[in-house]
Short mmCIF file of C-alpha atoms in Angstrom, two decimals:
data_model
loop_
_atom_site.label_atom_id
_atom_site.label_comp_id
_atom_site.label_asym_id
_atom_site.label_seq_id
_atom_site.Cartn_x
_atom_site.Cartn_y
_atom_site.Cartn_z
CA MET P 1 -3.11 8.92 -57.16
CA LYS P 2 -3.42 13.06 -57.04
CA ARG P 3 -3.91 13.10 -61.40
CA ILE P 4 -6.27 11.90 -63.18
CA CYS P 5 -7.58 12.53 -67.13
CA ILE P 6 -11.04 12.32 -68.13
CA VAL P 7 -11.51 12.37 -72.20
CA GLY P 8 -14.58 13.45 -72.29
CA ILE P 9 -15.83 14.97 -69.38
CA SER P 10 -17.93 16.72 -70.23
CA GLY P 11 -21.05 14.00 -71.26
CA LYS P 12 -23.33 12.95 -69.18
CA LEU P 13 -20.83 10.14 -68.23
CA GLY P 14 -18.33 12.62 -67.32
CA GLN P 15 -19.46 14.64 -66.06
CA TYR P 16 -20.59 12.10 -63.10
CA MET P 17 -16.95 10.95 -63.12
CA LEU P 18 -15.71 14.40 -62.57
CA LYS P 19 -17.61 14.74 -59.86
CA HIS P 20 -16.74 11.64 -57.75
CA ALA P 21 -13.27 12.44 -58.73
CA LEU P 22 -13.03 15.44 -57.01
CA GLU P 23 -15.38 13.64 -53.98
CA ARG P 24 -11.83 11.63 -53.79
CA GLY P 25 -9.72 14.85 -53.87
CA TYR P 26 -7.96 14.43 -57.32
CA HIS P 27 -7.05 17.10 -59.97
CA VAL P 28 -8.75 16.31 -62.60
CA ASN P 29 -7.58 17.34 -66.66
CA GLY P 30 -10.54 17.43 -68.38
CA VAL P 31 -11.06 16.90 -72.70
CA CYS P 32 -13.83 18.02 -74.13
CA ARG P 33 -15.10 19.81 -78.25
CA GLU P 34 -14.40 22.86 -76.98
CA LYS P 35 -18.44 23.82 -78.35
CA SER P 36 -18.77 21.70 -74.97
CA VAL P 37 -17.10 23.85 -72.18
CA GLY P 38 -19.86 25.78 -72.08
CA LYS P 39 -22.08 22.76 -69.96
CA LEU P 40 -18.57 22.50 -67.26
CA GLY P 41 -19.33 26.70 -66.13
CA ALA P 42 -21.09 26.04 -62.88
CA VAL P 43 -19.17 23.06 -61.99
CA MET P 44 -15.71 25.11 -62.72
CA ALA P 45 -17.14 28.47 -60.82
CA GLU P 46 -16.89 25.69 -57.87
CA HIS P 47 -13.74 23.49 -58.17
CA GLY P 48 -11.99 25.65 -61.02
CA ASN P 49 -8.82 25.56 -59.41
CA ARG P 50 -8.58 21.82 -59.40
CA ILE P 51 -9.80 21.30 -63.15
CA THR P 52 -8.16 22.14 -66.12
CA LEU P 53 -9.38 21.43 -69.03
CA TYR P 54 -8.18 20.91 -72.52
CA PRO P 55 -10.52 21.93 -75.13
CA GLY P 56 -10.51 19.63 -78.66
CA LYS P 57 -11.93 16.31 -80.20
CA THR P 58 -10.62 13.61 -77.81
CA ASN P 59 -8.87 11.66 -80.67
CA ASP P 60 -6.65 15.09 -81.18
CA ARG P 61 -3.23 13.53 -80.06
CA ASP P 62 -2.00 17.12 -79.70
CA VAL P 63 -4.51 17.95 -76.76
CA ILE P 64 -4.26 14.09 -75.68
CA GLU P 65 -0.85 14.67 -75.62
CA ARG P 66 -0.71 17.71 -73.16
CA ALA P 67 -4.09 16.28 -71.17
CA VAL P 68 -2.80 13.41 -69.87
CA LYS P 69 0.71 13.87 -69.15
CA GLY P 70 1.51 13.94 -65.60
CA CYS P 71 -1.94 11.80 -64.43
CA GLU P 72 -1.09 8.22 -62.96
CA GLY P 73 -4.72 7.51 -64.00
CA VAL P 74 -7.15 8.79 -67.22
CA LEU P 75 -10.81 7.77 -67.96
CA THR P 76 -12.24 7.46 -71.50
CA VAL P 77 -15.48 7.76 -72.66
CA LEU P 78 -14.83 5.84 -76.50
CA ALA P 79 -17.59 7.56 -78.31
CA PRO P 80 -18.11 6.13 -81.67
CA TRP P 81 -19.28 9.17 -82.88
CA GLY P 82 -19.06 9.48 -87.11
CA VAL P 83 -16.72 7.69 -88.97
CA GLN P 84 -13.74 8.75 -88.63
CA GLN P 85 -12.39 6.19 -86.36
CA TYR P 86 -12.98 8.57 -83.60
CA ALA P 87 -13.04 5.45 -80.37
CA SER P 88 -9.75 4.03 -81.87
CA GLY P 89 -7.34 7.00 -82.55
CA THR P 90 -8.54 7.99 -78.73
CA ALA P 91 -8.38 5.01 -77.12
CA GLN P 92 -4.41 4.29 -79.67
CA ALA P 93 -3.48 8.88 -78.45
CA VAL P 94 -4.10 8.00 -75.06
CA MET P 95 -2.31 4.71 -74.91
CA ASP P 96 0.68 6.63 -77.10
CA PHE P 97 1.04 9.74 -74.40
CA ALA P 98 -0.51 8.48 -71.36
CA GLU P 99 2.14 7.65 -68.58
CA PRO P 100 4.00 4.50 -68.22
CA ASP P 101 2.43 3.40 -65.20
CA ALA P 102 -0.52 5.09 -65.43
CA ARG P 103 -4.28 2.66 -65.05
CA LEU P 104 -6.12 3.69 -67.88
CA ILE P 105 -9.79 3.30 -67.94
CA TYR P 106 -12.18 2.59 -70.65
CA SER P 107 -16.09 2.86 -71.36
CA CYS P 108 -17.61 0.89 -73.56
CA GLY P 109 -21.15 -1.29 -74.40
CA TRP P 110 -22.24 -4.95 -73.55
CA HIS P 111 -21.17 -5.79 -77.06
CA ILE P 112 -17.59 -6.08 -76.77
CA THR P 113 -15.41 -9.28 -75.74
CA LEU P 114 -12.53 -10.23 -74.40
CA ASP P 115 -12.18 -13.74 -74.76
CA GLY P 116 -14.64 -14.17 -77.39
CA LYS P 117 -16.82 -16.72 -75.22
CA ASP P 118 -19.72 -13.70 -74.22
CA ARG P 119 -23.01 -15.04 -75.11
CA TYR P 120 -25.73 -11.60 -76.21
CA SER P 121 -28.86 -10.96 -76.05
CA TRP P 122 -31.31 -10.96 -79.26
CA LYS P 123 -31.58 -6.73 -78.67
CA ILE P 124 -27.59 -6.04 -78.77
CA ASN P 125 -27.17 -9.15 -81.66
CA ALA P 126 -29.96 -7.35 -83.59
CA ILE P 127 -28.42 -3.70 -82.90
CA ILE P 128 -25.29 -5.32 -83.90
CA ARG P 129 -26.36 -7.31 -87.82
CA PHE P 130 -29.19 -4.01 -88.53
CA LEU P 131 -28.77 -0.97 -86.69
CA SER P 132 -24.87 -0.78 -86.57
CA PRO P 133 -25.03 -0.75 -90.59
CA LEU P 134 -27.70 2.28 -91.10
CA LEU P 135 -25.66 4.55 -88.27
CA ARG P 136 -22.72 4.08 -90.34
CA TRP P 137 -24.82 4.46 -93.77
CA LEU P 138 -26.11 7.61 -92.34
CA ARG P 139 -22.11 8.35 -90.77
CA LEU P 140 -23.42 9.15 -87.90
CA VAL P 141 -22.49 6.53 -85.71
CA GLU P 142 -20.00 3.48 -86.52
CA ILE P 143 -19.66 0.98 -83.51
CA ASP P 144 -17.31 -1.41 -85.73
CA ASP P 145 -15.09 1.55 -84.17
CA GLN P 146 -14.76 0.32 -80.96
CA TYR P 147 -14.53 -3.19 -81.84
CA ARG P 148 -11.00 -2.48 -83.14
CA ALA P 149 -10.48 0.21 -80.26
CA CYS P 150 -10.81 -2.54 -78.03
CA ASP P 151 -8.84 -4.93 -80.19
CA LEU P 152 -5.61 -2.34 -79.31
CA ILE P 153 -5.60 -1.77 -76.11
CA PHE P 154 -6.85 -5.85 -74.98
CA LYS P 155 -3.35 -6.33 -76.83
CA SER P 156 -1.28 -3.49 -75.59
CA ASP P 157 1.05 -4.12 -72.37
CA THR P 158 -0.52 -0.96 -70.99
CA ARG P 159 -2.32 -0.89 -67.58
CA TRP P 160 -6.12 -1.08 -69.11
CA THR P 161 -9.40 -1.76 -68.02
CA VAL P 162 -12.45 -1.55 -70.23
CA VAL P 163 -16.08 -1.36 -68.43
CA ARG P 164 -19.05 -2.55 -70.27
CA GLY P 165 -22.20 -0.61 -69.59
CA SER P 166 -25.63 -2.30 -69.58
CA ASP P 167 -28.34 -0.14 -70.52
CA LEU P 168 -28.48 3.11 -68.05
CA GLU P 169 -30.77 5.88 -66.36
CA GLU P 170 -30.81 8.17 -64.18
CA GLY P 171 -31.28 8.22 -61.25
CA GLU P 172 -29.48 9.02 -57.24
CA SER P 173 -26.66 6.14 -56.96
CA GLN P 174 -27.45 2.51 -55.77
CA GLY P 175 -23.65 2.09 -55.05
CA LEU P 176 -21.37 -0.07 -56.83
CA PRO P 177 -22.23 -1.63 -59.27
CA VAL P 178 -21.71 -5.70 -59.56
CA TRP P 179 -19.52 -7.09 -62.42
CA SER P 180 -19.12 -10.27 -64.14
CA GLU P 181 -16.82 -11.21 -66.89
CA HIS P 182 -19.14 -12.55 -69.05
CA VAL P 183 -22.90 -11.00 -69.74
CA GLN P 184 -24.88 -13.99 -70.01
CA ASP P 185 -23.74 -13.75 -66.17
CA PRO P 186 -27.50 -14.59 -64.13
CA VAL P 187 -26.28 -11.70 -61.75
CA LEU P 188 -26.21 -9.38 -65.39
CA ALA P 189 -29.88 -10.43 -66.41
CA SER P 190 -31.85 -6.97 -65.11
CA ASN P 191 -29.26 -5.50 -68.19
CA MET P 192 -29.77 -1.75 -65.98
CA THR P 193 -27.40 0.68 -64.14
CA ARG P 194 -27.21 3.96 -62.77
CA ARG P 195 -24.79 6.68 -65.18
CA ILE P 196 -24.36 8.01 -61.68
CA ASP P 197 -23.09 4.34 -60.73
CA PHE P 198 -21.36 3.35 -64.05
CA ALA P 199 -18.91 6.58 -63.40
CA LEU P 200 -18.39 5.70 -59.82
CA PHE P 201 -17.38 1.95 -61.17
CA MET P 202 -15.16 4.17 -63.80
CA VAL P 203 -13.27 5.84 -60.87
CA GLU P 204 -13.04 3.13 -58.27
CA ALA P 205 -11.43 1.43 -60.80
CA LEU P 206 -8.22 3.91 -60.71
CA ARG P 207 -7.65 2.09 -57.49
CA ASN P 208 -8.41 -1.60 -58.11
CA ASP P 209 -5.03 -3.29 -59.45
CA ALA P 210 -7.67 -7.14 -59.29
CA LEU P 211 -9.43 -4.94 -62.64
CA ILE P 212 -6.03 -4.70 -64.75
CA GLY P 213 -5.98 -6.96 -68.37
CA LYS P 214 -9.78 -7.25 -67.44
CA ALA P 215 -13.01 -6.47 -69.56
CA PRO P 216 -15.89 -6.21 -66.97
CA ALA P 217 -19.31 -5.59 -67.41
CA ILE P 218 -21.45 -3.97 -64.75
CA CYS P 219 -24.98 -3.72 -63.44
CA GLY P 220 -26.93 -1.73 -61.21
CA ALA P 221 -26.50 -3.16 -57.66
CA GLY P 222 -29.96 -2.19 -57.52
CA THR P 223 -31.41 -4.55 -59.72
CA GLU P 224 -33.40 -7.66 -59.48
CA SER P 225 -30.86 -9.29 -60.51
CA ALA P 226 -27.64 -8.49 -58.37
CA ARG P 227 -30.18 -8.94 -55.16
CA LEU P 228 -31.64 -12.36 -56.51
CA VAL P 229 -28.27 -13.51 -56.51
CA GLU P 230 -27.30 -11.72 -53.29
CA ILE P 231 -30.02 -13.88 -52.09
CA ALA P 232 -29.13 -16.87 -53.20
CA VAL P 233 -25.11 -16.56 -51.60
CA LEU P 234 -26.52 -15.62 -48.41
#
């Protein structure tokens, strides 16, 4: 794999994915809003010969079509901003224009479910039930659109993986996160992942065909729940 695309490259997660991708020798096409290009100034100055930027909204189909052309993998941040089907529009554009055999990796939250068997904490249930309608009324965030986006992905015949992140924190890498197909797995109980490691899992998924057609929920490898399960296995 030589060239990949990162959709949402200027955000915190996107910049970490860019770091990991460059370390692995990829040439990176990146999509971000025009006003966010400046966030990448330092990395462009150092690695500009290996990064091609396509300024525009991530649900702009023309921008996505140009950005994913020739890419063997696409890493997409499914951002639910506004009330204009931003996440689902982004997902649909990526699926429509990505190369036929490209690996498509998407980031999302734990609240998404592939098979309906996930059992969520009171905190996640409260956010979905009470906060989501308020954010939509304020026209800030449309969490329901992430459901629509993932439904489109799950029904597609693309080589997809949806990575479901827990709560996130900054800090040094703890290594590749642990994962499970369902959020109630004891290994995920700590509900915390370093953002840099969420990005690591996304990039590593490009080369892990065992994750095709799965929606892994992840948690930091250095968290208490991950360590306790590791000890129990040993």
